[in-house]
Amino acid sequence: MSDASLSSGAAPHSGAKSLLVQDARTRKRNAAERRFKAYGMIAILIGLFFLVVLAVSIIRSGTPAFTQTVVDVEFTLTADQYAAAEGELFKTKAYEGLLIEQIRETLEAQGIDVAFDAGAIERLLGKPGGTLREYYRANEQSLGSPVSFQLAAASRVDGYLTGRVTREALQDTRFMQASDLDLVDALLEAGIITRAFNWTFITGADSGVDNPGGAGIGASVIGSFFMMLVVLILSLPIGVAASIYLEEFAPQNRFTDLIEVNISNLAAVPSIVFGILGLAVFIQFMHLPQSAPLVGGLVLTLMTLPTIIISTRASLKSVPPSIRDAALGVGASKMQAVFHHVLPLAMPGILTGTIIGLAQALGETAPLLLIGMVGFVARGYPDGVLAGFTEPNSAMPAQIYTWAARADASFYEKAWGGIIILLLFLLTMNIIAIILRRRFERRW
Amino acid sequence: MPILWLFLIVLAIAIAGYYLGKARVMRSADGDRRHMHSLPSYYGGNVAIKAAVPALIVMLIWLLAQPMIVSNAVSGMIPQAAIADNSSRGLVLSEVRRTADGLDMAVSAGTLDAAAASDPQADLDAVTEGLQQAGAIITSQITQPVLSAAQSYRALNARGTLIMSAVVIVLSVLGALWGLRDAQADYRARNVVETAVRWLLISAASIAILTTLGIVLSLVFNTVEFFRLYPASDFFFGTNWAPSFSGRGGSSDLGVLPLLWGTFYISLVALAVAIPIGLFAAIYLSEYASNGVRSFAKPLLEVLAGIPTIVYGLFALLTVGPLLVSVFGRDGLGIMPAGTAVITAGLVMGVMLIPFVSSLSDDIINAVPQAMRDGSYGLGATKSETIRQVILPAALPGIVGAILLAASRAIGETMIVVLGAGAAARLSLNPFDAMTTVTAKIVSQLTGDADFASPEALVAFALGMTLFVITLALNVFALYIVRKYREQYD
């Protein structure tokens, strides 16, 4: 009835209304709708934007750590020159003179003219004479034939090439002078200075505060490895056992309630509190060695347990009851049903959860600071397997923190490079977890 | 490595017992396993458990108790006169322990022969030199009381370890014999083994309780120790944080308020970034996004939560800080003195928290029943009106819970503030100032060269306690809210 009266146009209060023409209020509501949707999109884009910025700044700042500026020079030493140099009082100085001669000739052959002296070469290359002499004393047979040397350049040359050291900001010091940069430019033009892959960064150990060029992450990778070994050996069996009890056997009583509340609380305790626990219990009370991967692993185990327990319980829960019933039906005990039938079926899920837990533990830094894995400089590899657990060492995140906290800005590059390595490890672990999940995923 | 060896010996006895038990039960059943109550491996397992478990438990208790008993005994031997004025019995005792370890090192390194190491009349100079040659960490010349205490410490420890080894091995063998006696066909081995396994499972589950207990005890003991040296009222209500490690006792100001303010302020900035972005992202993902967008954007956002915090810390220190300084610093607006500031740490922490807010809210929004949306559409509401007036109010308790969880995360976060927020403890309202937080101060108080008897080091435990209590309260409250209201529509 009301439809009829409206369509007749008899209602005096309402103007002409058409479905095709929006009135002001509808326009407003639709605009609000579009705005709201746009806010949502913008929020997602901001989140993804941050992710991209993070990725770009890691890759851009971190990749220089993997290459190193080297002076690639072809050097020929005749037997006569060798004998003459060995006869002099300052032997390495003589080699250096010969090297300078060689570089000058190479530059002249390409028609590049620049003045430099032994001081400049020393500032760029450290003491190259010693390296040359060492080589020829060990390999006398290569006298007379050209040998290609790759000499590591000083970290300031490195910085000049990567843009960290600029011509404008440079002040003449005993490390580098403005005139040296001309030489660097000339050598660059001649193709003598190049960048080569920096194996020292991958395999080396941490250096002192005055040698950013020689710092490597290898030793702390080993430290992290031993730490993760402790975490894996302890947290997997304990976590799985705890989950089996809680999921399959636990009666509903106050004790199991207490355990459950504790586990969910532990998952949310700040990581630094676990560091305090480790310091007070493992180091102060039990007198375990400070800075040792063993202690770091114990602390991280306690942190990882809740993650593993939560994911293991989820995958135990996803095994259908019919499997248990069938096992019980053929005369297995409850324990046999769980260990022989449920657990193997839940294993892929458990492993996935474990890998994700380990990945979290691998990136954790704060608790390691407190048990002394930062004060120690990882100067070398451990002597053996047992020493790997108990000898002081660093871990990857702690090593990155150490570098970031140092005053010399050239260590920042190393820190970013270390982060790339750390993220590569995490990525590998996560990919393994995803593959496991895909490969063994069951739907009942 | 005597303890490792002892462990291996017990293990060997258990393994041998396993096979002996299995063989014995087969013999008692005339080789026919149908006559046995349980499978043969259970009889073997029964022997192994009886051989290993009591022995290992005794070993563990002994290992925990022996150092305390020996320390007590040795502590009584140190004459009062041997303790210097500015020292304490605990410090002398730790020197004794170091010396004893050094003697062990020296004997094994061959710089000191075993007889000289335990000779009470040994020449002090020779002993000191022997220790130094072996690379032991000793601060100065060894004194006679310390040496004799260290020697009796060694002797007591050696005797204790010897007795322990004997007791453990005897227990293990006795346990194995007991298990072997039981290896008869009608013995209910499966029940015994399963009870043992069940206890093993229970003890694994109890580790959560032990960890919590360990956290609470280590915090409480050291906090009480701290409050004995430093008044609690000054700690909780002091507005000045100025620890000085040089002057011991009394000269430091250790007021927690500036740290709590810094923590609170940085968390607030972080939440101001994370809540709107996270919430809108969750709404878009659950209500508007197509399946393709959702399956692509959600995992990508969650990557932000999986990145280690040290990466965010470095990002704050080296990328965001300099960027902000170039805008607000001396060359720009001139209100930001340095790259480390509340705003730097807060912004970066906010980015880290986005996925916490978005993922949790997403789940909660998805849990709102479709009938409520349909009802709202049926009344003529647009999608955004439905979201704002029906879905969000319905999901609000859960969202509040998610935000509280994110807040507790922000309060406990360490690496971002250590690297990004600076080290100055101040009560200021300016977000471009450097400030510091509870977690950053825990790190700086405990990584210095402080000894654990000074209030400047012990304060870290009081800070940890404060942090633990605050985050725990937030978590419990958040979980309570999420749980209580999640069941509403089931």
Short mmCIF file of C-alpha atoms in Angstrom, two decimals, chain A:
data_model
loop_
_atom_site.label_atom_id
_atom_site.label_comp_id
_atom_site.label_asym_id
_atom_site.label_seq_id
_atom_site.Cartn_x
_atom_site.Cartn_y
_atom_site.Cartn_z
CA MET A 1 0.00 0.00 0.00
CA SER A 2 2.71 2.42 0.93
CA ASP A 3 4.58 1.47 -2.24
CA ALA A 4 1.59 2.45 -4.28
CA SER A 5 1.19 5.76 -2.55
CA LEU A 6 4.89 6.57 -2.96
CA SER A 7 5.01 5.70 -6.62
CA SER A 8 1.95 7.80 -7.28
CA GLY A 9 3.92 10.84 -6.19
CA ALA A 10 1.10 11.90 -3.93
CA ALA A 11 3.28 12.04 -0.83
CA PRO A 12 4.02 15.73 -0.50
CA HIS A 13 7.12 15.45 1.78
CA SER A 14 9.30 13.38 -0.51
CA GLY A 15 10.95 14.59 -3.70
CA ALA A 16 11.45 12.51 -6.80
CA LYS A 17 13.46 9.42 -5.89
CA SER A 18 15.14 7.21 -8.39
CA LEU A 19 17.36 4.21 -7.88
CA LEU A 20 19.70 5.65 -10.49
CA VAL A 21 20.22 9.00 -8.78
CA GLN A 22 21.88 8.95 -5.39
CA ASP A 23 20.69 11.40 -2.85
CA ALA A 24 23.14 13.33 -0.69
CA ARG A 25 22.96 10.96 2.24
CA THR A 26 23.62 7.87 0.15
CA ARG A 27 26.54 9.61 -1.52
CA LYS A 28 27.94 10.42 1.89
CA ARG A 29 27.50 6.88 3.11
CA ASN A 30 29.11 5.44 0.00
CA ALA A 31 32.01 7.86 0.28
CA ALA A 32 32.49 6.80 3.90
CA GLU A 33 32.45 3.19 2.73
CA ARG A 34 35.14 3.85 0.12
CA ARG A 35 37.26 5.79 2.62
CA PHE A 36 37.04 3.00 5.15
CA LYS A 37 38.11 0.44 2.60
CA ALA A 38 40.98 2.68 1.53
CA TYR A 39 42.20 2.98 5.14
CA GLY A 40 42.41 -0.78 5.30
CA MET A 41 44.33 -0.96 2.05
CA ILE A 42 46.68 1.81 3.15
CA ALA A 43 47.35 -0.02 6.44
CA ILE A 44 48.35 -3.18 4.57
CA LEU A 45 50.47 -1.20 2.15
CA ILE A 46 52.25 0.56 5.03
CA GLY A 47 53.00 -2.79 6.61
CA LEU A 48 54.34 -4.20 3.35
CA PHE A 49 56.23 -0.94 2.71
CA PHE A 50 58.08 -1.34 6.02
CA LEU A 51 58.93 -4.91 5.08
CA VAL A 52 60.35 -3.76 1.75
CA VAL A 53 62.33 -0.92 3.35
CA LEU A 54 63.75 -3.33 5.89
CA ALA A 55 64.71 -5.83 3.20
CA VAL A 56 66.25 -3.17 0.97
CA SER A 57 68.27 -1.57 3.75
CA ILE A 58 69.54 -4.95 4.92
CA ILE A 59 70.60 -6.02 1.45
CA ARG A 60 72.03 -2.66 0.46
CA SER A 61 74.00 -2.14 3.67
CA GLY A 62 74.95 -5.78 4.12
CA THR A 63 76.27 -6.87 0.74
CA PRO A 64 79.49 -4.80 0.93
CA ALA A 65 80.54 -6.97 3.89
CA PHE A 66 80.82 -9.94 1.55
CA THR A 67 83.25 -8.32 -0.82
CA GLN A 68 86.55 -6.79 -0.05
CA THR A 69 88.66 -4.26 -1.88
CA VAL A 70 91.83 -5.88 -3.14
CA VAL A 71 94.77 -4.58 -5.08
CA ASP A 72 95.20 -7.06 -7.88
CA VAL A 73 98.72 -6.66 -9.13
CA GLU A 74 100.78 -8.79 -11.48
CA PHE A 75 104.26 -8.94 -10.08
CA THR A 76 107.41 -10.38 -11.57
CA LEU A 77 110.55 -10.83 -9.54
CA THR A 78 113.76 -11.98 -11.13
CA ALA A 79 116.31 -14.03 -9.29
CA ASP A 80 118.75 -11.11 -9.38
CA GLN A 81 116.25 -8.75 -7.80
CA TYR A 82 115.48 -11.39 -5.20
CA ALA A 83 119.11 -11.78 -4.27
CA ALA A 84 119.58 -8.02 -4.17
CA ALA A 85 116.55 -7.48 -1.98
CA GLU A 86 117.58 -10.22 0.43
CA GLY A 87 120.98 -8.61 0.68
CA GLU A 88 119.67 -5.26 1.84
CA LEU A 89 119.26 -4.14 5.42
CA PHE A 90 115.55 -3.25 5.15
CA LYS A 91 114.43 -6.25 3.17
CA THR A 92 110.68 -5.68 3.09
CA LYS A 93 111.31 -2.04 2.11
CA ALA A 94 113.21 -3.31 -0.93
CA TYR A 95 110.28 -5.48 -1.97
CA GLU A 96 107.98 -2.53 -1.54
CA GLY A 97 110.19 -0.44 -3.82
CA LEU A 98 109.96 -3.14 -6.48
CA LEU A 99 106.19 -3.30 -6.08
CA ILE A 100 105.90 0.47 -6.50
CA GLU A 101 108.05 0.24 -9.61
CA GLN A 102 105.76 -2.43 -11.02
CA ILE A 103 102.58 -0.47 -10.28
CA ARG A 104 104.13 2.66 -11.82
CA GLU A 105 104.96 0.73 -14.98
CA THR A 106 101.45 -0.69 -15.23
CA LEU A 107 99.97 2.76 -14.83
CA GLU A 108 102.34 4.25 -17.39
CA ALA A 109 101.50 1.52 -19.88
CA GLN A 110 97.88 2.65 -19.68
CA GLY A 111 98.83 6.29 -19.93
CA ILE A 112 97.69 7.25 -16.41
CA ASP A 113 99.89 9.75 -14.64
CA VAL A 114 99.81 10.09 -10.88
CA ALA A 115 102.50 10.76 -8.30
CA PHE A 116 102.83 8.52 -5.27
CA ASP A 117 105.44 7.29 -2.85
CA ALA A 118 106.06 4.40 -0.50
CA GLY A 119 104.06 6.14 2.25
CA ALA A 120 100.93 6.18 0.11
CA ILE A 121 101.32 2.49 -0.75
CA GLU A 122 101.72 1.65 2.92
CA ARG A 123 98.60 3.60 3.80
CA LEU A 124 96.63 1.75 1.15
CA LEU A 125 98.03 -1.72 1.57
CA GLY A 126 99.47 -1.94 5.05
CA LYS A 127 102.90 -3.59 4.73
CA PRO A 128 102.78 -5.35 1.36
CA GLY A 129 106.56 -5.95 1.28
CA GLY A 130 106.35 -8.55 4.03
CA THR A 131 103.65 -10.50 2.16
CA LEU A 132 105.69 -10.50 -1.03
CA ARG A 133 108.86 -11.59 0.72
CA GLU A 134 107.09 -14.39 2.53
CA TYR A 135 105.68 -15.68 -0.73
CA TYR A 136 108.99 -15.74 -2.59
CA ARG A 137 110.88 -17.30 0.29
CA ALA A 138 108.37 -20.15 0.25
CA ASN A 139 108.08 -20.43 -3.55
CA GLU A 140 111.49 -19.78 -5.04
CA GLN A 141 110.53 -21.63 -8.22
CA SER A 142 108.17 -18.86 -9.28
CA LEU A 143 111.02 -16.35 -9.48
CA GLY A 144 111.20 -14.83 -12.93
CA SER A 145 107.65 -15.65 -13.97
CA PRO A 146 104.71 -13.29 -13.35
CA VAL A 147 102.66 -13.99 -10.22
CA SER A 148 99.27 -12.40 -9.56
CA PHE A 149 98.93 -11.03 -6.04
CA GLN A 150 95.66 -10.03 -4.39
CA LEU A 151 96.58 -7.73 -1.54
CA ALA A 152 93.82 -6.66 0.86
CA ALA A 153 93.34 -2.89 0.85
CA ALA A 154 92.96 -0.82 4.00
CA SER A 155 89.45 -0.44 5.39
CA ARG A 156 89.38 3.26 4.46
CA VAL A 157 89.90 2.40 0.79
CA ASP A 158 87.02 0.01 1.24
CA GLY A 159 84.98 2.81 2.72
CA TYR A 160 85.89 5.16 -0.14
CA LEU A 161 84.62 2.66 -2.68
CA THR A 162 81.40 1.98 -0.81
CA GLY A 163 80.78 5.67 -0.18
CA ARG A 164 81.36 5.59 3.58
CA VAL A 165 84.51 7.70 3.30
CA THR A 166 84.02 10.73 1.08
CA ARG A 167 86.57 13.09 -0.39
CA GLU A 168 84.89 16.09 1.24
CA ALA A 169 84.75 14.68 4.73
CA LEU A 170 88.27 13.28 4.65
CA GLN A 171 90.85 14.84 6.92
CA ASP A 172 94.51 14.11 6.46
CA THR A 173 95.58 11.57 9.04
CA ARG A 174 98.31 9.03 9.22
CA PHE A 175 95.75 6.51 7.96
CA MET A 176 94.85 8.32 4.75
CA GLN A 177 95.46 11.61 2.99
CA ALA A 178 93.55 13.39 0.26
CA SER A 179 96.35 12.71 -2.24
CA ASP A 180 95.93 8.96 -1.64
CA LEU A 181 92.44 9.17 -3.07
CA ASP A 182 93.90 10.34 -6.38
CA LEU A 183 96.06 7.25 -6.40
CA VAL A 184 93.04 5.09 -5.56
CA ASP A 185 91.15 6.66 -8.47
CA ALA A 186 94.08 6.04 -10.80
CA LEU A 187 94.42 2.44 -9.66
CA LEU A 188 90.69 1.95 -10.10
CA GLU A 189 90.93 3.26 -13.65
CA ALA A 190 93.81 0.92 -14.37
CA GLY A 191 91.82 -2.01 -13.02
CA ILE A 192 94.37 -2.70 -10.32
CA ILE A 193 91.95 -2.11 -7.46
CA THR A 194 89.01 -4.48 -7.68
CA ARG A 195 86.55 -6.08 -5.32
CA ALA A 196 86.81 -9.75 -4.55
CA PHE A 197 84.70 -12.09 -2.47
CA ASN A 198 85.63 -11.81 1.20
CA TRP A 199 86.12 -15.32 2.50
CA THR A 200 87.51 -14.01 5.78
CA PHE A 201 84.09 -12.64 6.66
CA ILE A 202 82.45 -16.05 6.24
CA THR A 203 85.11 -18.20 7.86
CA GLY A 204 86.96 -15.85 10.17
CA ALA A 205 86.59 -14.97 13.82
CA ASP A 206 85.95 -11.60 15.41
CA SER A 207 88.86 -9.18 15.32
CA GLY A 208 89.94 -6.52 17.75
CA VAL A 209 88.29 -3.12 17.78
CA ASP A 210 91.01 -1.66 15.55
CA ASN A 211 90.68 -4.12 12.70
CA PRO A 212 87.21 -4.03 11.15
CA GLY A 213 88.48 -5.44 7.88
CA GLY A 214 89.57 -8.72 9.44
CA ALA A 215 86.37 -9.40 11.37
CA GLY A 216 84.49 -12.54 10.42
CA ILE A 217 81.39 -14.32 11.62
CA GLY A 218 82.55 -17.93 11.27
CA ALA A 219 83.42 -18.57 14.91
CA SER A 220 80.10 -17.25 16.15
CA VAL A 221 78.27 -19.41 13.61
CA ILE A 222 79.97 -22.36 15.31
CA GLY A 223 78.93 -20.95 18.69
CA SER A 224 75.33 -20.70 17.50
CA PHE A 225 75.56 -24.22 16.12
CA PHE A 226 76.59 -25.73 19.46
CA MET A 227 73.96 -23.69 21.22
CA MET A 228 71.24 -24.92 18.86
CA LEU A 229 72.50 -28.47 19.38
CA VAL A 230 71.93 -28.11 23.13
CA VAL A 231 68.49 -26.62 22.48
CA LEU A 232 67.55 -29.43 20.11
CA ILE A 233 68.85 -32.25 22.32
CA LEU A 234 67.02 -30.93 25.38
CA SER A 235 63.90 -29.20 24.16
CA LEU A 236 62.66 -31.76 21.64
CA PRO A 237 62.41 -34.78 24.00
CA ILE A 238 61.31 -32.73 27.00
CA GLY A 239 58.78 -30.75 24.99
CA VAL A 240 57.32 -33.83 23.31
CA ALA A 241 57.17 -35.74 26.59
CA ALA A 242 55.41 -32.86 28.32
CA SER A 243 52.92 -32.51 25.48
CA ILE A 244 52.17 -36.23 25.45
CA TYR A 245 51.46 -36.14 29.14
CA LEU A 246 49.25 -33.07 28.96
CA GLU A 247 47.39 -34.13 25.85
CA GLU A 248 46.99 -37.88 26.36
CA PHE A 249 47.35 -38.79 30.01
CA ALA A 250 46.75 -35.79 32.21
CA PRO A 251 43.70 -35.97 34.44
CA GLN A 252 41.82 -32.73 34.98
CA ASN A 253 43.21 -31.67 38.31
CA ARG A 254 44.89 -28.77 39.99
CA PHE A 255 48.41 -29.97 39.19
CA THR A 256 47.85 -30.15 35.43
CA ASP A 257 46.03 -26.82 35.54
CA LEU A 258 49.09 -25.35 37.23
CA ILE A 259 51.33 -26.79 34.51
CA GLU A 260 49.13 -25.42 31.73
CA VAL A 261 48.94 -21.93 33.23
CA ASN A 262 52.70 -21.97 33.72
CA ILE A 263 53.37 -22.94 30.12
CA SER A 264 51.16 -20.22 28.69
CA ASN A 265 52.74 -17.69 31.04
CA LEU A 266 56.27 -18.73 30.17
CA ALA A 267 55.48 -18.19 26.50
CA ALA A 268 54.87 -14.54 27.30
CA VAL A 269 57.69 -13.81 29.77
CA PRO A 270 60.14 -11.25 28.30
CA SER A 271 63.27 -12.93 27.01
CA ILE A 272 65.58 -10.82 29.16
CA VAL A 273 64.02 -12.35 32.28
CA PHE A 274 65.22 -15.74 31.02
CA GLY A 275 68.66 -14.17 30.77
CA ILE A 276 68.46 -13.14 34.43
CA LEU A 277 67.37 -16.68 35.29
CA GLY A 278 70.35 -18.10 33.43
CA LEU A 279 72.74 -15.73 35.13
CA ALA A 280 71.40 -16.40 38.63
CA VAL A 281 70.86 -20.17 38.37
CA PHE A 282 73.38 -21.51 35.88
CA ILE A 283 76.29 -19.14 36.46
CA GLN A 284 75.95 -17.81 40.01
CA PHE A 285 74.48 -20.91 41.60
CA MET A 286 75.75 -23.86 39.55
CA HIS A 287 79.06 -22.26 38.52
CA LEU A 288 78.77 -23.31 34.90
CA PRO A 289 81.30 -21.53 32.65
CA GLN A 290 80.39 -18.01 31.57
CA SER A 291 79.98 -17.22 27.86
CA ALA A 292 79.70 -20.94 27.08
CA PRO A 293 77.28 -22.18 24.39
CA LEU A 294 76.14 -24.79 26.94
CA VAL A 295 74.65 -22.12 29.22
CA GLY A 296 73.21 -20.18 26.28
CA GLY A 297 71.63 -23.38 25.03
CA LEU A 298 70.11 -24.13 28.45
CA VAL A 299 68.57 -20.67 28.68
CA LEU A 300 67.22 -20.84 25.14
CA THR A 301 65.85 -24.34 25.83
CA LEU A 302 63.69 -22.97 28.62
CA MET A 303 62.48 -20.23 26.24
CA THR A 304 61.78 -22.63 23.37
CA LEU A 305 59.91 -25.24 25.42
CA PRO A 306 56.54 -23.42 25.46
CA THR A 307 56.64 -22.96 21.65
CA ILE A 308 57.39 -26.65 21.10
CA ILE A 309 54.82 -27.80 23.65
CA ILE A 310 52.06 -25.66 22.14
CA SER A 311 52.70 -26.84 18.56
CA THR A 312 53.19 -30.47 19.59
CA ARG A 313 49.91 -30.49 21.45
CA ALA A 314 48.17 -29.09 18.39
CA SER A 315 49.55 -31.82 16.15
CA LEU A 316 48.76 -34.56 18.71
CA LYS A 317 45.23 -33.22 18.90
CA SER A 318 44.85 -33.40 15.12
CA VAL A 319 45.38 -37.18 15.10
CA PRO A 320 41.85 -38.59 15.03
CA PRO A 321 40.60 -40.64 18.01
CA SER A 322 39.81 -43.57 15.72
CA ILE A 323 43.55 -44.31 15.48
CA ARG A 324 43.79 -44.56 19.26
CA ASP A 325 40.63 -46.62 19.48
CA ALA A 326 41.84 -49.05 16.84
CA ALA A 327 45.13 -49.55 18.68
CA LEU A 328 43.36 -50.05 22.01
CA GLY A 329 40.97 -52.45 20.30
CA VAL A 330 43.71 -54.87 19.31
CA GLY A 331 45.01 -54.98 22.87
CA ALA A 332 47.62 -52.24 23.02
CA SER A 333 47.99 -50.36 26.27
CA LYS A 334 47.34 -46.61 26.32
CA MET A 335 51.09 -46.03 26.32
CA GLN A 336 51.59 -48.31 23.32
CA ALA A 337 48.75 -46.66 21.44
CA VAL A 338 50.36 -43.27 21.94
CA PHE A 339 53.97 -44.21 21.26
CA HIS A 340 53.40 -46.68 18.42
CA HIS A 341 50.47 -45.09 16.60
CA VAL A 342 49.69 -41.49 17.52
CA LEU A 343 53.23 -40.14 17.85
CA PRO A 344 54.52 -41.29 14.43
CA LEU A 345 51.48 -39.73 12.77
CA ALA A 346 52.01 -36.46 14.66
CA MET A 347 55.77 -36.37 13.98
CA PRO A 348 55.74 -34.07 10.91
CA GLY A 349 53.77 -31.46 12.83
CA ILE A 350 56.08 -31.82 15.83
CA LEU A 351 59.16 -31.37 13.66
CA THR A 352 57.67 -28.30 11.99
CA GLY A 353 56.97 -26.73 15.37
CA THR A 354 60.44 -27.64 16.60
CA ILE A 355 62.15 -26.02 13.64
CA ILE A 356 60.11 -22.84 14.09
CA GLY A 357 61.00 -22.84 17.79
CA LEU A 358 64.68 -23.32 16.99
CA ALA A 359 64.53 -20.48 14.46
CA GLN A 360 63.15 -18.21 17.16
CA ALA A 361 65.88 -19.27 19.55
CA LEU A 362 68.57 -18.71 16.93
CA GLY A 363 67.60 -15.06 16.56
CA GLU A 364 67.32 -14.36 20.28
CA THR A 365 69.85 -11.87 21.62
CA ALA A 366 68.83 -10.32 24.93
CA PRO A 367 69.33 -13.34 27.23
CA LEU A 368 72.72 -14.03 25.68
CA LEU A 369 73.91 -10.56 26.64
CA LEU A 370 73.40 -11.37 30.30
CA ILE A 371 75.26 -14.67 30.35
CA GLY A 372 78.31 -13.01 28.90
CA MET A 373 78.23 -13.95 25.25
CA VAL A 374 78.81 -10.32 24.32
CA GLY A 375 81.77 -9.35 26.48
CA PHE A 376 83.79 -12.12 24.96
CA VAL A 377 85.48 -11.69 21.62
CA ALA A 378 85.21 -14.89 19.61
CA ARG A 379 88.82 -15.09 18.55
CA GLY A 380 88.90 -18.59 17.19
CA TYR A 381 87.29 -21.94 16.73
CA PRO A 382 86.84 -24.35 19.65
CA ASP A 383 89.40 -27.14 20.00
CA GLY A 384 87.01 -30.07 19.92
CA VAL A 385 83.44 -31.21 20.26
CA LEU A 386 83.32 -31.10 24.06
CA ALA A 387 85.19 -27.80 24.12
CA GLY A 388 82.62 -26.47 21.67
CA PHE A 389 80.03 -26.65 24.45
CA THR A 390 82.09 -25.28 27.31
CA GLU A 391 84.67 -22.92 25.79
CA PRO A 392 83.70 -19.26 25.69
CA ASN A 393 82.25 -18.36 22.33
CA SER A 394 79.84 -15.91 20.84
CA ALA A 395 76.60 -16.50 18.97
CA MET A 396 75.52 -14.86 15.73
CA PRO A 397 73.06 -12.32 17.19
CA ALA A 398 75.40 -11.49 20.07
CA GLN A 399 78.23 -11.00 17.58
CA ILE A 400 76.07 -8.65 15.52
CA TYR A 401 75.23 -6.69 18.66
CA THR A 402 78.93 -6.46 19.54
CA TRP A 403 79.70 -5.01 16.13
CA ALA A 404 76.79 -2.59 16.26
CA ALA A 405 77.94 -1.34 19.66
CA ARG A 406 81.50 -0.59 18.54
CA ALA A 407 82.56 2.96 17.89
CA ASP A 408 84.21 2.40 14.50
CA ALA A 409 81.58 2.87 11.80
CA SER A 410 83.22 0.28 9.55
CA PHE A 411 81.89 -2.41 11.88
CA TYR A 412 78.31 -1.45 10.96
CA GLU A 413 78.84 -2.97 7.54
CA LYS A 414 79.91 -6.20 9.23
CA ALA A 415 76.83 -6.08 11.45
CA TRP A 416 74.53 -5.79 8.43
CA GLY A 417 76.46 -8.57 6.70
CA GLY A 418 76.07 -10.71 9.81
CA ILE A 419 72.35 -10.07 9.70
CA ILE A 420 72.21 -11.34 6.11
CA ILE A 421 73.89 -14.57 7.22
CA LEU A 422 71.56 -14.88 10.22
CA LEU A 423 68.48 -14.29 8.06
CA LEU A 424 69.72 -16.83 5.51
CA PHE A 425 69.90 -19.42 8.29
CA LEU A 426 66.41 -18.50 9.50
CA LEU A 427 65.08 -18.62 5.94
CA THR A 428 66.55 -22.08 5.41
CA MET A 429 65.01 -23.33 8.65
CA ASN A 430 61.62 -21.89 7.76
CA ILE A 431 61.73 -23.36 4.27
CA ILE A 432 62.55 -26.77 5.75
CA ALA A 433 59.58 -26.37 8.09
CA ILE A 434 57.28 -25.46 5.20
CA ILE A 435 58.49 -28.36 3.07
CA LEU A 436 57.99 -30.77 5.99
CA ARG A 437 54.50 -29.44 6.50
CA ARG A 438 53.64 -29.76 2.79
CA ARG A 439 55.24 -33.16 2.43
CA PHE A 440 53.62 -34.83 5.39
CA GLU A 441 50.38 -32.93 5.66
CA ARG A 442 47.51 -35.33 6.25
CA ARG A 443 43.84 -34.66 6.17
CA TRP A 444 41.63 -37.04 8.04
#
